[in-house]
mmCIF file of C-alpha atoms and ligand atoms in Angstrom:
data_model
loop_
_atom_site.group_PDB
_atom_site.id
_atom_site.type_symbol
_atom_site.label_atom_id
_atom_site.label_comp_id
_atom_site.label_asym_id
_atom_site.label_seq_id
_atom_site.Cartn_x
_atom_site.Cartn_y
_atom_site.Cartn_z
ATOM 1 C CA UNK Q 1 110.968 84.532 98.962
ATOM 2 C CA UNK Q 2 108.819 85.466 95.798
ATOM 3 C CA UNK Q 3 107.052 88.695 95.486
ATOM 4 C CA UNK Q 4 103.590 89.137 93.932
ATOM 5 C CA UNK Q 5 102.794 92.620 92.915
ATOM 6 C CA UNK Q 6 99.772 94.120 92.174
ATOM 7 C CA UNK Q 7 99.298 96.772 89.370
ATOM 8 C CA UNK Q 8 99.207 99.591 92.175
ATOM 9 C CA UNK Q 9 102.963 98.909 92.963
ATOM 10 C CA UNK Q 10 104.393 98.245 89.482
ATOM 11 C CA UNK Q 11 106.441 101.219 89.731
ATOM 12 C CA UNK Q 12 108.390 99.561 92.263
ATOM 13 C CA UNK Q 13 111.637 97.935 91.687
ATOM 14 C CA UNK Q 14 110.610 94.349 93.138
ATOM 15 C CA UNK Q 15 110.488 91.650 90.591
ATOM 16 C CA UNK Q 16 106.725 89.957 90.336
ATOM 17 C CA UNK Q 17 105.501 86.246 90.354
ATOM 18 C CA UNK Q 18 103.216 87.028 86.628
ATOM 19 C CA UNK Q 19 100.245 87.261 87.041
ATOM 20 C CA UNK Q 20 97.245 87.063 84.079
ATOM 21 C CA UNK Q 21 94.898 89.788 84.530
ATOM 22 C CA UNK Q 22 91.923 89.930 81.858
ATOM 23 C CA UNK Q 23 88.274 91.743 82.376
ATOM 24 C CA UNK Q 24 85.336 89.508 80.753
ATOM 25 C CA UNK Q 25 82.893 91.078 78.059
ATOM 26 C CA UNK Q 26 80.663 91.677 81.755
ATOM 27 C CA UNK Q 27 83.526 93.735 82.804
ATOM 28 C CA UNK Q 28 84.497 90.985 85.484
ATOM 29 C CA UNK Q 29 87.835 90.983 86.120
ATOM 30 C CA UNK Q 30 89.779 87.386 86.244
ATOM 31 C CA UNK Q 31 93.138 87.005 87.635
ATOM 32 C CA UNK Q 32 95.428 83.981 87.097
ATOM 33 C CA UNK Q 33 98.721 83.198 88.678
ATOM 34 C CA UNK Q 34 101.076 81.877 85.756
ATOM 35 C CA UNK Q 35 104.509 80.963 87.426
ATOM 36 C CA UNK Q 36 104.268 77.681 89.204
ATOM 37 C CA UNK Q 37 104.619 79.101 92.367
ATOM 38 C CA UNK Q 38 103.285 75.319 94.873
ATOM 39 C CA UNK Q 39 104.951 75.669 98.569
ATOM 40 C CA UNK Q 40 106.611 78.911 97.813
ATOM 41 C CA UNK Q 41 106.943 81.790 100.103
ATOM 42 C CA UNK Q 42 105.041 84.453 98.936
ATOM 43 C CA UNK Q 43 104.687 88.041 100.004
ATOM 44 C CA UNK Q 44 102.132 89.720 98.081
ATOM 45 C CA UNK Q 45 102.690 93.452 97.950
ATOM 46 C CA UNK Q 46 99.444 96.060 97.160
ATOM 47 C CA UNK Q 47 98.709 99.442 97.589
ATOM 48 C CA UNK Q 48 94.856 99.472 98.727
ATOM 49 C CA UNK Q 49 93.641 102.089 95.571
ATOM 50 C CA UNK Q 50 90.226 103.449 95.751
ATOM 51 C CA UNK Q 51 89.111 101.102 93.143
ATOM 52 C CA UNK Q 52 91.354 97.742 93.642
ATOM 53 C CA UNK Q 53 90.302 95.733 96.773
ATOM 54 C CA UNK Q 54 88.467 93.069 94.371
ATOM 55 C CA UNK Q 55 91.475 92.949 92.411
ATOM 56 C CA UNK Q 56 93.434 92.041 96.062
ATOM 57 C CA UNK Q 57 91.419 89.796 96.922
ATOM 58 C CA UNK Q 58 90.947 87.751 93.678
ATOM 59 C CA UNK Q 59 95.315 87.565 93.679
ATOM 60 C CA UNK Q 60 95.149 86.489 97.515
ATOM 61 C CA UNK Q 61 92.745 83.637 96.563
ATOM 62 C CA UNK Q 62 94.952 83.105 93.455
ATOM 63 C CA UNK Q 63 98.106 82.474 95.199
ATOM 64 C CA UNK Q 64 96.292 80.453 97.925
ATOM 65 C CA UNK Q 65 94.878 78.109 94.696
ATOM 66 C CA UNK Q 66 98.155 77.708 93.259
ATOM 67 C CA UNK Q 67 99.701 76.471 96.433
ATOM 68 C CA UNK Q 68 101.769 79.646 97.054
ATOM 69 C CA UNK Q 69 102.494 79.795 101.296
ATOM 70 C CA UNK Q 70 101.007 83.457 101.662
ATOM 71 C CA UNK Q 71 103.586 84.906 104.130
ATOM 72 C CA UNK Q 72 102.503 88.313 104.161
ATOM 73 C CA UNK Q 73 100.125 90.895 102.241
ATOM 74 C CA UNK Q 74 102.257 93.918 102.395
ATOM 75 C CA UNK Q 75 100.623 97.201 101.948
ATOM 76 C CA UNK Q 76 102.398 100.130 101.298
ATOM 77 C CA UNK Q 77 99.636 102.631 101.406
ATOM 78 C CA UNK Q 78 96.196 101.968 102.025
ATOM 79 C CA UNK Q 79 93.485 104.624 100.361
ATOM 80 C CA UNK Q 80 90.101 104.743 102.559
ATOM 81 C CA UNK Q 81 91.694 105.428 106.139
ATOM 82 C CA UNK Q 82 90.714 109.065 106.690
ATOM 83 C CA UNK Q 83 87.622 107.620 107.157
ATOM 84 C CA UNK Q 84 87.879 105.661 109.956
ATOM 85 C CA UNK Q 85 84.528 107.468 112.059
ATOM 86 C CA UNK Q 86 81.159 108.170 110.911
ATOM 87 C CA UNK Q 87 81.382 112.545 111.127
ATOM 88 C CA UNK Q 88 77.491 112.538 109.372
ATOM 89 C CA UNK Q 89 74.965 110.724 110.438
ATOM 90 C CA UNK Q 90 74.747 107.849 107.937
ATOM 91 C CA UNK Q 91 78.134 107.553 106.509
ATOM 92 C CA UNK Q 92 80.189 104.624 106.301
ATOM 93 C CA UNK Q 93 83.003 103.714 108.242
ATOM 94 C CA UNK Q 94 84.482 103.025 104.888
ATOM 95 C CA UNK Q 95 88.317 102.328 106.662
ATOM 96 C CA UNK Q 96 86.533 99.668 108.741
ATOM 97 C CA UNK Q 97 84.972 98.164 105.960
ATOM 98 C CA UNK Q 98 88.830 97.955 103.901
ATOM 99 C CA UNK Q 99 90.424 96.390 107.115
ATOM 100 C CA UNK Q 100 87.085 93.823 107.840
ATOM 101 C CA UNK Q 101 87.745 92.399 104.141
ATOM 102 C CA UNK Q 102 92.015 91.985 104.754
ATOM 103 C CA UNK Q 103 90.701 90.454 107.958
ATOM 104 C CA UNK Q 104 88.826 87.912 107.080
ATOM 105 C CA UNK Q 105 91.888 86.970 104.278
ATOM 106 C CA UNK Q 106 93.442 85.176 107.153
ATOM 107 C CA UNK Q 107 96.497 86.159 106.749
ATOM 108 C CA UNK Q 108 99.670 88.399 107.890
ATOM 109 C CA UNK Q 109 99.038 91.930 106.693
ATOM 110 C CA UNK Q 110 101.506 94.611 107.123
ATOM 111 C CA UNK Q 111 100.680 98.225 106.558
ATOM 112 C CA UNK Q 112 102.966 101.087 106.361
ATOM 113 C CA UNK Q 113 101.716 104.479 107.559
ATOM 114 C CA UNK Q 114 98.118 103.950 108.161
ATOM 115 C CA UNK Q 115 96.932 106.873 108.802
ATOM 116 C CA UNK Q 116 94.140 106.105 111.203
ATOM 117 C CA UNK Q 117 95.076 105.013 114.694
ATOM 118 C CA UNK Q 118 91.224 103.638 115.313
ATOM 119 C CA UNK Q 119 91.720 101.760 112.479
ATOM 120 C CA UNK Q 120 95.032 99.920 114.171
ATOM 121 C CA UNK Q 121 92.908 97.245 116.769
ATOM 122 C CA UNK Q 122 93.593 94.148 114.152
ATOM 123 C CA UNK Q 123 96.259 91.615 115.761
ATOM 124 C CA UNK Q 124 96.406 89.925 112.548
ATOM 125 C CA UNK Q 125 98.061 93.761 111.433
ATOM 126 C CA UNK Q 126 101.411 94.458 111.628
ATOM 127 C CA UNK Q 127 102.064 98.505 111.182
ATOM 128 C CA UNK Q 128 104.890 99.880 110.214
ATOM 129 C CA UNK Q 129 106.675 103.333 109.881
ATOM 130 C CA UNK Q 130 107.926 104.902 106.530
ATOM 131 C CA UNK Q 131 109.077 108.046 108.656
ATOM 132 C CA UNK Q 132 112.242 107.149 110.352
ATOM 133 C CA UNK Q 133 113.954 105.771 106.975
ATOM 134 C CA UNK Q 134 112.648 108.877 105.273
ATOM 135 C CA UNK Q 135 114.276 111.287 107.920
ATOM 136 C CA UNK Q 136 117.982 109.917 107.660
ATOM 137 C CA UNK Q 137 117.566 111.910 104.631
ATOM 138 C CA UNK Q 138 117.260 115.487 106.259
ATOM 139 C CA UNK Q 139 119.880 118.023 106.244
ATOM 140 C CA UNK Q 140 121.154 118.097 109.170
ATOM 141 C CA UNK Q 141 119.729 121.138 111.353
ATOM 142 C CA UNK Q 142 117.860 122.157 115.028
ATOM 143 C CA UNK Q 143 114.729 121.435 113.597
ATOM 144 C CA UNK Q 144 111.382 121.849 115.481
ATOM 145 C CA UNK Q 145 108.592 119.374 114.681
ATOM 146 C CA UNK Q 146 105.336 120.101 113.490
ATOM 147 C CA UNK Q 147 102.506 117.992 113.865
ATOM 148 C CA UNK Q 148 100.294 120.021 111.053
ATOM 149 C CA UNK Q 149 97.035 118.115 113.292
ATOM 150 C CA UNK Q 150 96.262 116.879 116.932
ATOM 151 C CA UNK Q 151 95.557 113.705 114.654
ATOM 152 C CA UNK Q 152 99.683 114.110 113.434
ATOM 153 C CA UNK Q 153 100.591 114.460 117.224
ATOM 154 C CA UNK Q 154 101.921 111.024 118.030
ATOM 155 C CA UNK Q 155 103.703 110.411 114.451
ATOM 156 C CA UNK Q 156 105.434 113.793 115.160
ATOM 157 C CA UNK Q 157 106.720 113.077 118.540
ATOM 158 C CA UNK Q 158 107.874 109.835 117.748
ATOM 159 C CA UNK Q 159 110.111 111.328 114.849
ATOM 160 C CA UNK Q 160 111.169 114.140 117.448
ATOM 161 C CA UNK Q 161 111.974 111.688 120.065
ATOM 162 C CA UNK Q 162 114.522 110.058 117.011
ATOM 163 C CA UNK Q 163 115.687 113.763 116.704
ATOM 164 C CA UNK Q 164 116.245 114.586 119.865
ATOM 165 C CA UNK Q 165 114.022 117.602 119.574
ATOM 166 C CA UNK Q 166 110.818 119.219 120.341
ATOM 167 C CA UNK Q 167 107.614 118.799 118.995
ATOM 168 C CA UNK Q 168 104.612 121.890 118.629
ATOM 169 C CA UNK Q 169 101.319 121.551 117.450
ATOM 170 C CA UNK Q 170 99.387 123.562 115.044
ATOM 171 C CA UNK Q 171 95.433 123.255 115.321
ATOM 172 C CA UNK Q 172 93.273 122.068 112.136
ATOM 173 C CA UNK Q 173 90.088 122.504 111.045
ATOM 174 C CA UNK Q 174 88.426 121.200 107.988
ATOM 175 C CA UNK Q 175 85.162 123.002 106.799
ATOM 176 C CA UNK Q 176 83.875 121.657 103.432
ATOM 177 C CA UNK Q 177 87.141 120.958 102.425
ATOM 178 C CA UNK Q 178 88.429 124.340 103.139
ATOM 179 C CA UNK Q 179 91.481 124.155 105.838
ATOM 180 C CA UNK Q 180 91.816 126.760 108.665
ATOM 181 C CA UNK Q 181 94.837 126.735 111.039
ATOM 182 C CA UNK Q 182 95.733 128.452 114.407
ATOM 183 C CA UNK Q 183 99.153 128.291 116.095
ATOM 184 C CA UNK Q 184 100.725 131.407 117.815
ATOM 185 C CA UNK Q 185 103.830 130.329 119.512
ATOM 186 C CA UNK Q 186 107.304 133.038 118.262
ATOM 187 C CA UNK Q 187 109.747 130.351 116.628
ATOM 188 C CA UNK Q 188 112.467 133.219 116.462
ATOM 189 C CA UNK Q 189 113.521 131.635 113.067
ATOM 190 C CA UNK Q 190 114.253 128.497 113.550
ATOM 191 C CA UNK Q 191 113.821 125.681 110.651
ATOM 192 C CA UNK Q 192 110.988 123.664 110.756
ATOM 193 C CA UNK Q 193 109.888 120.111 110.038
ATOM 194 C CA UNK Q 194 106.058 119.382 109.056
ATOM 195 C CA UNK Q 195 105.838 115.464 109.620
ATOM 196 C CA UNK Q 196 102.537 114.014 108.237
ATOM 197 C CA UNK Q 197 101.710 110.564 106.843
ATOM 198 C CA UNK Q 198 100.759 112.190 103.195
ATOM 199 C CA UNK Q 199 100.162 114.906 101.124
ATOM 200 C CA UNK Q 200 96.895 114.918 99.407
ATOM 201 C CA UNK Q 201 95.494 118.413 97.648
ATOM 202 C CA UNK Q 202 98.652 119.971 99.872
ATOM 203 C CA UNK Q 203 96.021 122.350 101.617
ATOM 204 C CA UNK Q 204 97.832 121.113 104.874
ATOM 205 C CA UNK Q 205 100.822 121.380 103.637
ATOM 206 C CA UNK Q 206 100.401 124.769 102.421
ATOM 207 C CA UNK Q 207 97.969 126.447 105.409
ATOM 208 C CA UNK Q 208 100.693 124.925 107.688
ATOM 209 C CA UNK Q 209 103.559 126.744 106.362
ATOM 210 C CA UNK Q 210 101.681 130.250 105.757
ATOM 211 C CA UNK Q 211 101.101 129.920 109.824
ATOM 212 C CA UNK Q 212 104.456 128.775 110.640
ATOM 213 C CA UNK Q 213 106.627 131.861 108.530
ATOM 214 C CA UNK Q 214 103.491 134.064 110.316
ATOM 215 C CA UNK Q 215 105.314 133.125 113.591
ATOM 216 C CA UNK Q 216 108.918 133.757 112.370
ATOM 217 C CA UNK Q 217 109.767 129.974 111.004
ATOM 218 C CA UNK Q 218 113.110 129.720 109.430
ATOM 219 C CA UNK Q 219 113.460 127.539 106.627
ATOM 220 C CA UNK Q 220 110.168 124.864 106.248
ATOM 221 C CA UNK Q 221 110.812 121.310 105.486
ATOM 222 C CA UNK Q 222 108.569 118.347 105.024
ATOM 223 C CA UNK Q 223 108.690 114.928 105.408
ATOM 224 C CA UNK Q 224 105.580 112.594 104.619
ATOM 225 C CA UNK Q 225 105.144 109.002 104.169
ATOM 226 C CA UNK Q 226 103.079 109.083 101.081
ATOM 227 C CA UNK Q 227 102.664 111.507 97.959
ATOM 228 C CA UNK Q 228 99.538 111.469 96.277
ATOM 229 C CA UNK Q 229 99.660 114.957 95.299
ATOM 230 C CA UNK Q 230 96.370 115.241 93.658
ATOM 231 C CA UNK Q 231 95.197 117.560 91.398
ATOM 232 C CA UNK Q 232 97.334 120.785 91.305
ATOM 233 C CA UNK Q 233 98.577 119.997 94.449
ATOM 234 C CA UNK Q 234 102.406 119.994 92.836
ATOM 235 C CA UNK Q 235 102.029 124.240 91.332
ATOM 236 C CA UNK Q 236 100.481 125.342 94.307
ATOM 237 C CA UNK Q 237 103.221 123.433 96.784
ATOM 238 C CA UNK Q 238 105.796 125.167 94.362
ATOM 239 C CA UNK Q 239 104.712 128.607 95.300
ATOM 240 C CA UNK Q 240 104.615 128.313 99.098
ATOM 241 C CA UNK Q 241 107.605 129.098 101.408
ATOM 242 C CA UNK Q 242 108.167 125.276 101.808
ATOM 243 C CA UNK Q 243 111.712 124.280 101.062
ATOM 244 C CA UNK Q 244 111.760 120.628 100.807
ATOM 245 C CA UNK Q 245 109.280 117.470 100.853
ATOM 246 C CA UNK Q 246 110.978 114.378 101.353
ATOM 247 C CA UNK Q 247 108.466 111.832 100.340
ATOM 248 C CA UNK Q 248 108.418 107.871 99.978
ATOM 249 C CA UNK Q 249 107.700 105.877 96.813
ATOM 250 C CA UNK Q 250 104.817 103.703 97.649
ATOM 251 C CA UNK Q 251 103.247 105.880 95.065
ATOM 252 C CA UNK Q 252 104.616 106.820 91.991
ATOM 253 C CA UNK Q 253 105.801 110.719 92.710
ATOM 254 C CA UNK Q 254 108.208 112.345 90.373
ATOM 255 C CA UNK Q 255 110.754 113.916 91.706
ATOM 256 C CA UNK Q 256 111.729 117.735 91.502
ATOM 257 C CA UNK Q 257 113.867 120.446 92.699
ATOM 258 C CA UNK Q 258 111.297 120.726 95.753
ATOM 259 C CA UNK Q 259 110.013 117.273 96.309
ATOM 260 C CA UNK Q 260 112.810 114.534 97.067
ATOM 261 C CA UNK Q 261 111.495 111.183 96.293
ATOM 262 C CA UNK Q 262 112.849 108.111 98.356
ATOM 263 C CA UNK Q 263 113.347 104.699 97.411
ATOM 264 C CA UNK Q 264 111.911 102.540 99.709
ATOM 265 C CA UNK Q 265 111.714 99.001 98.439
ATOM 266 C CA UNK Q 266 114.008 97.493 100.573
ATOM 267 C CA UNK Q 267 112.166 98.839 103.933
ATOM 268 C CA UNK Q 268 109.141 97.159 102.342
ATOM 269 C CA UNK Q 269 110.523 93.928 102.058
ATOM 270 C CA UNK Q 270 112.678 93.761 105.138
ATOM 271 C CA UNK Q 271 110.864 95.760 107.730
HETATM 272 C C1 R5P I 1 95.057 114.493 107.768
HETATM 273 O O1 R5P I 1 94.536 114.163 108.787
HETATM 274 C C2 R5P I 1 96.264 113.846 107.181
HETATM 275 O O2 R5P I 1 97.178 113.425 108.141
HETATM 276 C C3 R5P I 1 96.931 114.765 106.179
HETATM 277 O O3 R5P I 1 97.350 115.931 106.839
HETATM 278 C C4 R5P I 1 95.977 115.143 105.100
HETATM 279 O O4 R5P I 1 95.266 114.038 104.671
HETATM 280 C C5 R5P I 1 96.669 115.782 103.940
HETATM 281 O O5 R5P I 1 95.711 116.097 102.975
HETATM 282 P P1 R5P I 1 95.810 117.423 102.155
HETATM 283 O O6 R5P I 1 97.148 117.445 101.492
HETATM 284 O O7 R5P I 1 94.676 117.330 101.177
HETATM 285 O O8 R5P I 1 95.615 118.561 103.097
#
């Protein structure tokens, strides 16, 4: 098998088919595949960036031209799936629109951690989990789960029902981008695990664990698919009462004292 990677995933370790990317004086972008690649297996790996479905699509058609045998468009992390529902009258159902265009591709298309389950109704998708490679790397402890959302409810239980453990809820509310959380159950200090498919601005992150050490949480631990840890979403993580983040690397995250980064290239091209 020959991977094809896209510039989204060139921080992964997975050696690439070459590819010749070049933007016209327009500002067109042209993409060439140069390896002779005719009847070869192919998995094509991209992250889906808020700015690179063209690019996707051009390599798809590229490989498909050159004679590659497309056997799967892998996609580590796919941008656009928060919106997945029209909230205000005349917005678009921009997640819909993302998975409409892999669609009509034609081919496999395996996603890991998408974060919308309305989004999940394509049999031509395959989705996979992130989570229960990321959690072998947990201390081991009683932890209780925390789904930081109702939305985080069924990714939480299913890493609780790995653990053996229980699962509470917190309730979220987003106003204007500003988070607001309620959750009053006495956790008599016992260590805590936030599960969430990814870590944006951390305001989730963050509200979550103010609430949790509120009601007597012992030590606060994280685990999350996928870091994008925007803005100064690193500094302000570094001053809350979390203790650890274990995140994946279908972005590029640097590591730290707080935030453990996990390989996961091998998941992506086994799993
Ligand atoms: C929300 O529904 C998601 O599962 C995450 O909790 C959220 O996107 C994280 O974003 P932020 O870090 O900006 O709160």
């Amino acid at each position: 098998m020959k991977y094809l990677l896209t510039n989204s995933v060139k921080h992964l370790h997975i050696p690439s088919v070459k590819v010749e990317r070049k933007f016209f004086p327009e500002g067109e972008l042209y993409v060439r595949v140069v390896e002779n690649i005719k009847n070869r297996p192919i998995t094509i790996v991209s992250n889906i960036t808020p700015t690179n479905l063209l690019e996707v699509l051009f390599i798809v058609d590229a490989v498909k031209q050159a004679g590659g045998k497309i056997k799967s468009l892998t996609i580590p992390f796919m941008s656009y799936a928060r919106q997945d529902k029209m909230q205000k009258y005349g917005e678009a159902i921009s997640g819909e629109i993302i998975c409409f265009a892999l669609k009509n591709l034609k081919i496999p298309v395996k996603i890991f951690d998408l974060h919308s389950d309305l989004l999940k109704k394509d049999f031509r998708f395959k989705y996979r989990t992130l989570l229960s490679e990321l959690i072998k790397k947990l201390p081991r402890k009683n932890f209780i789960i925390i789904a930081p959302d109702k939305g985080g409810l069924k990714r939480a239980s299913a890493v609780a029902k790995i653990l053996k453990t229980k699962v509470l809820m917190i309730k979220k509310k987003r106003k204007n981008g500003k988070v607001s959380m309620t959750f009053s159950k006495n956790l008599f200090g016992k260590d805590v695990l936030i599960v969430d498919d990814m870590i944006s601005t951390g305001a989730t992150l963050i509200e979550a664990s103010k609430i949790l050490k509120k009601n007597n949480a012992g030590e606060i631990y994280c685990v999350a698919s996928h870091g994008l840890f925007v803005k100064n979403a690193r500094e302000k993580i570094k001053k809350s009462k979390i203790k650890k983040i274990i995140v994946s690397n279908t972005l590029p995250v640097k590591p730290s004292d707080q935030i453990k980064v996990i390989r996961v290239e091998k998941v992506l091209q086994n799993k």
